[in-house]
PDB file of N, CA and C in Angstrom:
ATOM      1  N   UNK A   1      12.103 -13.318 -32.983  1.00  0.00           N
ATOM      2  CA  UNK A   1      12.700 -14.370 -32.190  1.00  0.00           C
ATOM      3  C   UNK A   1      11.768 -14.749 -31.031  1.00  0.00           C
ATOM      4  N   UNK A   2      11.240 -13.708 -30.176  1.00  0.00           N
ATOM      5  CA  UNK A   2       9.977 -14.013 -29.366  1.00  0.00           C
ATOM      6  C   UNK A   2       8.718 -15.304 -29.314  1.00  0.00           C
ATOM      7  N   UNK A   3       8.911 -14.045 -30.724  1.00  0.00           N
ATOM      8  CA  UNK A   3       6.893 -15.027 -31.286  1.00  0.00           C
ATOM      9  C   UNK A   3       7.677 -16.263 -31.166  1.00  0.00           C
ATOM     10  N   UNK A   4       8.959 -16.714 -31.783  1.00  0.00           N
ATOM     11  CA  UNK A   4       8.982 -18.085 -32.321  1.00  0.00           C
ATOM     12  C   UNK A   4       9.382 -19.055 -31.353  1.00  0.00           C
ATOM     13  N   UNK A   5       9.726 -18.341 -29.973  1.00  0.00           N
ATOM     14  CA  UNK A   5      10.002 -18.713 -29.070  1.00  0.00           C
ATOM     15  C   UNK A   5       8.756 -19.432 -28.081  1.00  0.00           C
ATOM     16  N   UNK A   6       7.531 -18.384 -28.161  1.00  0.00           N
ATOM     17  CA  UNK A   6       6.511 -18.601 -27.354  1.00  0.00           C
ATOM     18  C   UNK A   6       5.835 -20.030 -28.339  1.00  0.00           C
ATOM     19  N   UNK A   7       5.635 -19.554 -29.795  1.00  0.00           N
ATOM     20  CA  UNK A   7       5.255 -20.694 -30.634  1.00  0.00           C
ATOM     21  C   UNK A   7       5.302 -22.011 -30.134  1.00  0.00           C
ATOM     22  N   UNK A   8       6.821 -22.175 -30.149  1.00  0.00           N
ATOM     23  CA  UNK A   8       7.793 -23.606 -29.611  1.00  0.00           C
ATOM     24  C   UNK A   8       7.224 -23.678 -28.400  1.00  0.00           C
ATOM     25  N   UNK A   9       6.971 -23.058 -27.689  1.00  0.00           N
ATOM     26  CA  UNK A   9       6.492 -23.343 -26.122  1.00  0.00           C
ATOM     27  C   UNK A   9       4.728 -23.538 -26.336  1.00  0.00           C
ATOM     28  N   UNK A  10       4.067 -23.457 -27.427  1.00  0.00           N
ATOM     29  CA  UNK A  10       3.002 -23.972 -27.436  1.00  0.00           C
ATOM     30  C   UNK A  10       2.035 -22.881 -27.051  1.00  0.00           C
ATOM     31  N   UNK A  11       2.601 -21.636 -27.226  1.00  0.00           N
ATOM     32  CA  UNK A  11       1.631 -20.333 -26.533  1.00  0.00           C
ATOM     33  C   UNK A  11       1.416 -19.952 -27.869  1.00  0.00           C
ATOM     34  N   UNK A  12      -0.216 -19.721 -28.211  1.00  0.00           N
ATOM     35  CA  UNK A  12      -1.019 -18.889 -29.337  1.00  0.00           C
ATOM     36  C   UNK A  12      -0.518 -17.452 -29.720  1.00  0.00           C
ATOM     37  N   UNK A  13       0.149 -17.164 -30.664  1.00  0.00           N
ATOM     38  CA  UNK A  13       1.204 -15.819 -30.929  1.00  0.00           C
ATOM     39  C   UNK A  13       0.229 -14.829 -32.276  1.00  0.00           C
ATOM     40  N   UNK A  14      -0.691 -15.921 -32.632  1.00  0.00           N
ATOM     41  CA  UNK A  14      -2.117 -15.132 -33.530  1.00  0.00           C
ATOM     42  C   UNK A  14      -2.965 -14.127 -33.171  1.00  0.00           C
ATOM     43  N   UNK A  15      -3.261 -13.604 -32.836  1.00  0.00           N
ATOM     44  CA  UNK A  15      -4.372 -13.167 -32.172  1.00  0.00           C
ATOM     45  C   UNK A  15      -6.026 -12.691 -32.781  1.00  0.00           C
ATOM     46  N   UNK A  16      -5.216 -12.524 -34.073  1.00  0.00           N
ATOM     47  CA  UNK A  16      -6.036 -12.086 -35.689  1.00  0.00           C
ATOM     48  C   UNK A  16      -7.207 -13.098 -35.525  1.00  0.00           C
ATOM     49  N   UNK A  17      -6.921 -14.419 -34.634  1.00  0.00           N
ATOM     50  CA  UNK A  17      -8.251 -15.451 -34.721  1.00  0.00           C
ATOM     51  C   UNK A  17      -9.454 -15.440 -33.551  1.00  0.00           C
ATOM     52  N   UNK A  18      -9.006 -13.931 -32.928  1.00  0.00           N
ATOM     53  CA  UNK A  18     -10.168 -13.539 -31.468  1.00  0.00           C
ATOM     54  C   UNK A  18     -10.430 -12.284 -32.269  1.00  0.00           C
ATOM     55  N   UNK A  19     -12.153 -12.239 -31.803  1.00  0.00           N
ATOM     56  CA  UNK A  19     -12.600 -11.280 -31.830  1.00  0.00           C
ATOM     57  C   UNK A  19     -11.920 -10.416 -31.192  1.00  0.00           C
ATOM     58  N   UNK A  20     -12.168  -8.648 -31.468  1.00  0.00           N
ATOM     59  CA  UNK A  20     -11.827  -7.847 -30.774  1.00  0.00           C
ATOM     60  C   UNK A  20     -12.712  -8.054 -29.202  1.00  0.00           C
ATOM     61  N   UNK A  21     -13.847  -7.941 -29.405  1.00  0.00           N
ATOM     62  CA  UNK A  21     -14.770  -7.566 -28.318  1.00  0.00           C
ATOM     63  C   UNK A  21     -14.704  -8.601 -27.505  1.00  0.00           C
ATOM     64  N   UNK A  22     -15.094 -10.487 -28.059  1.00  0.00           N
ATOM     65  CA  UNK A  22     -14.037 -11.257 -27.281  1.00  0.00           C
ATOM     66  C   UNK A  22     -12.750 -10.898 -26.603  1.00  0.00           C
ATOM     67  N   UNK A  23     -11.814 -10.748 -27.407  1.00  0.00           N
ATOM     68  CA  UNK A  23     -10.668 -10.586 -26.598  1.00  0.00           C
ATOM     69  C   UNK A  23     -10.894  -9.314 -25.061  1.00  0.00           C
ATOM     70  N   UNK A  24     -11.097  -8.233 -25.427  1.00  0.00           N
ATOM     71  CA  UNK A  24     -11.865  -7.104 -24.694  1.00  0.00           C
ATOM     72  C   UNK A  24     -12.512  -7.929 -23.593  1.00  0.00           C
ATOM     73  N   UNK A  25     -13.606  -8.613 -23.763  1.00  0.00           N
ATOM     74  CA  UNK A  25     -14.554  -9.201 -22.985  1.00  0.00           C
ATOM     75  C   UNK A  25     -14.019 -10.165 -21.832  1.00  0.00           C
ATOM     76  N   UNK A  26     -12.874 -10.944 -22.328  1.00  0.00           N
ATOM     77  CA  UNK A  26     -12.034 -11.835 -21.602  1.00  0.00           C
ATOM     78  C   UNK A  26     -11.222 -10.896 -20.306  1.00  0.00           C
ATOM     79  N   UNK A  27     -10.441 -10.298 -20.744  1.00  0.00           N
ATOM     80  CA  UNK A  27      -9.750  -9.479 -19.922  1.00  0.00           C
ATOM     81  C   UNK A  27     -10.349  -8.453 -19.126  1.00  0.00           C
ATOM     82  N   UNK A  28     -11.722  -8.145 -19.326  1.00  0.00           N
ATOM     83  CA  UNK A  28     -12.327  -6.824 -18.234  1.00  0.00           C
ATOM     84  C   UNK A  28     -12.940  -8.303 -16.835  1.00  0.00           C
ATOM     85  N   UNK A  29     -12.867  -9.691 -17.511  1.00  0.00           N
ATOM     86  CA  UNK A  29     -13.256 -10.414 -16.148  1.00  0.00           C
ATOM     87  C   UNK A  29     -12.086 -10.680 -15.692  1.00  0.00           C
ATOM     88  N   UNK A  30     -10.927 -10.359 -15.852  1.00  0.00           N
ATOM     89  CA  UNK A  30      -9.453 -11.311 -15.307  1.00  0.00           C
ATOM     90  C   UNK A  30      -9.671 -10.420 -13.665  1.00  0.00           C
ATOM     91  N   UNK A  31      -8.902 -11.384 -13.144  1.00  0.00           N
ATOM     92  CA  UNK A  31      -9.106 -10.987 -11.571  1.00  0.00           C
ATOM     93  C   UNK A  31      -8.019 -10.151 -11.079  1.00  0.00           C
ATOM     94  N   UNK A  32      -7.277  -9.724 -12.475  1.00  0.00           N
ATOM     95  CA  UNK A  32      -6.251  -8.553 -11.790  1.00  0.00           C
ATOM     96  C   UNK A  32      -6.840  -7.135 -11.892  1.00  0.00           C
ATOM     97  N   UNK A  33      -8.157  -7.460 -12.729  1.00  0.00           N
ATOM     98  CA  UNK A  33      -8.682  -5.383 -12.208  1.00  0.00           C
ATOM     99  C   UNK A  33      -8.613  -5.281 -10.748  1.00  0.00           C
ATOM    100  N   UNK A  34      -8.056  -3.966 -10.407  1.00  0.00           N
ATOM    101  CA  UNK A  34      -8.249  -3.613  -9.108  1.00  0.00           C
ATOM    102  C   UNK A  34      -9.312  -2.257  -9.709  1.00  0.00           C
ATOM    103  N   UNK A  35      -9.921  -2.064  -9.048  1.00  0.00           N
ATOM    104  CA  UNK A  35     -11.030  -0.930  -8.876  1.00  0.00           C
ATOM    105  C   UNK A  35     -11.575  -0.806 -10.658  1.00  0.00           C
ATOM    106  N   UNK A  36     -11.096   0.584 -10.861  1.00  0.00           N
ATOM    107  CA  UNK A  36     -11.211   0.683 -12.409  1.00  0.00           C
ATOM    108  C   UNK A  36     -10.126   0.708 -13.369  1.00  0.00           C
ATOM    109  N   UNK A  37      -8.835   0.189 -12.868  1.00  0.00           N
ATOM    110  CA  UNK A  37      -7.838  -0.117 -13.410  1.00  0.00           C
ATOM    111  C   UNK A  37      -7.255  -1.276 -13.372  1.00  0.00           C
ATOM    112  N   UNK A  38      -6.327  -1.913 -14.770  1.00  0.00           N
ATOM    113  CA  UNK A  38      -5.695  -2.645 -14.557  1.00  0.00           C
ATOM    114  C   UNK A  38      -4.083  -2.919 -14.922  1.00  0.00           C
ATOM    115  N   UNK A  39      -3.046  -3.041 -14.232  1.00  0.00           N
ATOM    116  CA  UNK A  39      -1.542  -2.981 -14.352  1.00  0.00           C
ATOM    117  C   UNK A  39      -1.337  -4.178 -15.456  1.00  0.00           C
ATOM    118  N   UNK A  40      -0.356  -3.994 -16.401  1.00  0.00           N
ATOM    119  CA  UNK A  40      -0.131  -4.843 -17.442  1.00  0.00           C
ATOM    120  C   UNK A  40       1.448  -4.086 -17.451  1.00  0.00           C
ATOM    121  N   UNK A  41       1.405  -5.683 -18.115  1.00  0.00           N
ATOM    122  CA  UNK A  41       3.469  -5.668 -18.388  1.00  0.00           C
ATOM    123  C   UNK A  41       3.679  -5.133 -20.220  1.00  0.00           C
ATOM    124  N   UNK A  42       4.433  -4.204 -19.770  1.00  0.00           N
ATOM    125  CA  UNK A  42       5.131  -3.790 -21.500  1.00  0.00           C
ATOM    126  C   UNK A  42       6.157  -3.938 -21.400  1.00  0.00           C
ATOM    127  N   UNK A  43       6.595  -5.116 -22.453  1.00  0.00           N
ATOM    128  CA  UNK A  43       8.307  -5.057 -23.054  1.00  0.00           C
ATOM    129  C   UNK A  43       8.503  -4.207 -23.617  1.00  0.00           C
ATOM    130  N   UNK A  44       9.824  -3.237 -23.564  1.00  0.00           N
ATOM    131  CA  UNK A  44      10.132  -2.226 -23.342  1.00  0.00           C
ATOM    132  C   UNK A  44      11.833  -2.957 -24.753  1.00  0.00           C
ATOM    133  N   UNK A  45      12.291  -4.508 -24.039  1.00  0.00           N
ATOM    134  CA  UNK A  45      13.606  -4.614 -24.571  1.00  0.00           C
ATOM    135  C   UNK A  45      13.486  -5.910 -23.677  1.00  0.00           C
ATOM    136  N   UNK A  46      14.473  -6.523 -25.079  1.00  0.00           N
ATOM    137  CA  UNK A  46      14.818  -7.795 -24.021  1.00  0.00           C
ATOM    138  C   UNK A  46      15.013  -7.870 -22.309  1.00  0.00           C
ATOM    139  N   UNK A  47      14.725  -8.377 -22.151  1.00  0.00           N
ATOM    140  CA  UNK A  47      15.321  -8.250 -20.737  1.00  0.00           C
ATOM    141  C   UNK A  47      14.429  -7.158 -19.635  1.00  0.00           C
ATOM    142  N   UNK A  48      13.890  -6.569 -20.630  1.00  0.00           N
ATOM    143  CA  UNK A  48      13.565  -5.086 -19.393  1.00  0.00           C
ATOM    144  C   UNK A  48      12.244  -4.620 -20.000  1.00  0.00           C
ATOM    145  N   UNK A  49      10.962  -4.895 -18.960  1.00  0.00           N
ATOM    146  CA  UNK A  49       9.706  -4.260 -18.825  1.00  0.00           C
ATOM    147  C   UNK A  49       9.390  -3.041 -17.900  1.00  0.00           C
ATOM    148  N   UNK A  50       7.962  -2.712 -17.945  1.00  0.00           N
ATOM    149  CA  UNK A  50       7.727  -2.193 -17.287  1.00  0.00           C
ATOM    150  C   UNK A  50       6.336  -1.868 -16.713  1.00  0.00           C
ATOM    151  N   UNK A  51       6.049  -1.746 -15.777  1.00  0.00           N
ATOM    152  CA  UNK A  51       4.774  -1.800 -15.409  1.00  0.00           C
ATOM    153  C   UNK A  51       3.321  -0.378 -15.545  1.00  0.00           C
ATOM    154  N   UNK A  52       2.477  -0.449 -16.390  1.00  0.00           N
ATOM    155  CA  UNK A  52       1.251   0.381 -16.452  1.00  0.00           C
ATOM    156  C   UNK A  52      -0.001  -0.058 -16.189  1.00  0.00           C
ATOM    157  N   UNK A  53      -0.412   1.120 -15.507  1.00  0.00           N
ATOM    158  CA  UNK A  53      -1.799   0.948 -14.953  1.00  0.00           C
ATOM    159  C   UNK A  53      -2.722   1.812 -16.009  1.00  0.00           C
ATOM    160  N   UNK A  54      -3.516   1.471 -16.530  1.00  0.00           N
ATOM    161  CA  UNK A  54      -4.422   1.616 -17.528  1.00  0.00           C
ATOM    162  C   UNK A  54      -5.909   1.070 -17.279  1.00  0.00           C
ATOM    163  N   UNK A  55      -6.462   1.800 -17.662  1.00  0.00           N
ATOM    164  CA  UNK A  55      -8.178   1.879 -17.158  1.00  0.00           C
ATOM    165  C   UNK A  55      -8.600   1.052 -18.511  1.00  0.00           C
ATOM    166  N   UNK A  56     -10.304   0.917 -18.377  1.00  0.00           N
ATOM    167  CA  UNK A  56     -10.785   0.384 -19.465  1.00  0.00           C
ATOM    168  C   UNK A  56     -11.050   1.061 -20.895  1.00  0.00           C
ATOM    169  N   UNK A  57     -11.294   2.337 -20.790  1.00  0.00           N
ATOM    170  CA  UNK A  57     -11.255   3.167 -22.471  1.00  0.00           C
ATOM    171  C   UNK A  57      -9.344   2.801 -22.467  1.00  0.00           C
ATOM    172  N   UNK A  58      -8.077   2.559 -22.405  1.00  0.00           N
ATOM    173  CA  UNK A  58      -7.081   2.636 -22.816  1.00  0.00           C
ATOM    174  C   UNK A  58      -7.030   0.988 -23.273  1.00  0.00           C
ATOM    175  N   UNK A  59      -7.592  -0.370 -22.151  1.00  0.00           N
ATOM    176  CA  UNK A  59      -7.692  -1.314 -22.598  1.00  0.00           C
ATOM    177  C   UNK A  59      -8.237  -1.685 -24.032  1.00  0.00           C
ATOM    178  N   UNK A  60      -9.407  -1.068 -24.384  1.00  0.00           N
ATOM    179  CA  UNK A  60      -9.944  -1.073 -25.964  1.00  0.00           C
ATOM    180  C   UNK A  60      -8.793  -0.561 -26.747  1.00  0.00           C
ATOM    181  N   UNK A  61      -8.305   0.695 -26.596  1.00  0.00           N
ATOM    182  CA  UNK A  61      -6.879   1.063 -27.667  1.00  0.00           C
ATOM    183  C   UNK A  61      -5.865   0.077 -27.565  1.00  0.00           C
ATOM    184  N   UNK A  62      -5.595  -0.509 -26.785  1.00  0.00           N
ATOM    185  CA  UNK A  62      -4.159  -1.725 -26.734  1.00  0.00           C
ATOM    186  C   UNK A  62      -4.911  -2.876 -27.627  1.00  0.00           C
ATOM    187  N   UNK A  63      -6.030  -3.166 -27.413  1.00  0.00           N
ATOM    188  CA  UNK A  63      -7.067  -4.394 -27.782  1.00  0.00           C
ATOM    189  C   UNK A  63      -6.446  -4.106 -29.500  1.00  0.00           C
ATOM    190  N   UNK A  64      -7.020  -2.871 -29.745  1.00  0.00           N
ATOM    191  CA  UNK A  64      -7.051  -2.813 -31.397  1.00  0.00           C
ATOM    192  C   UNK A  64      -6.019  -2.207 -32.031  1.00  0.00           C
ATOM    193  N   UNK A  65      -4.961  -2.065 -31.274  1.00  0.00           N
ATOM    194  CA  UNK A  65      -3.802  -2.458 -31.821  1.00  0.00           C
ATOM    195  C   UNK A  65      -3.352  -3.538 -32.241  1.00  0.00           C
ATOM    196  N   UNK A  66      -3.570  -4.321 -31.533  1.00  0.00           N
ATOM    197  CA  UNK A  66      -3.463  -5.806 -31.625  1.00  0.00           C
ATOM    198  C   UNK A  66      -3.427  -6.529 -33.139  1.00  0.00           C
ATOM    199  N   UNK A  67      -4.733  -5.494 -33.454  1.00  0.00           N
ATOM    200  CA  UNK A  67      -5.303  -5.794 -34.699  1.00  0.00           C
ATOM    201  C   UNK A  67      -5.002  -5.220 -35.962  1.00  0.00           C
TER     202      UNK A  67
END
């Protein structure tokens, strides 16, 4: 229901069409690293996230999950 939600709103729900190392590469410049970490949102359940701070060797494991 998500994906098809973001779809309709015109947000890219593929990801299969970025490189890994692209994708990787994009996000180690985003301007929310603080030091050598960076906080990212996990849906957890409708309605309810939660917040982790994760360094860059854990960013590559989320990356290729992806995949």
């Amino acid at each position: 229901i998500l994906k098809d939600l973001l779809k309709d709103l015109g947000f890219e729900t593929d990801m299969r069409r970025f490189e890994k190392d692209q994708l990787y590469d994009t996000i180690m410049i985003d301007k929310k690293w603080m030091g050598k970490g960076l906080t990212i949102i996990v849906p957890e359940e409708i309605g309810r996230c939660r917040l982790q701070k994760i360094d860059s060797g854990q960013l590559m494991t989320y990356v290729e999950n992806i995949f």
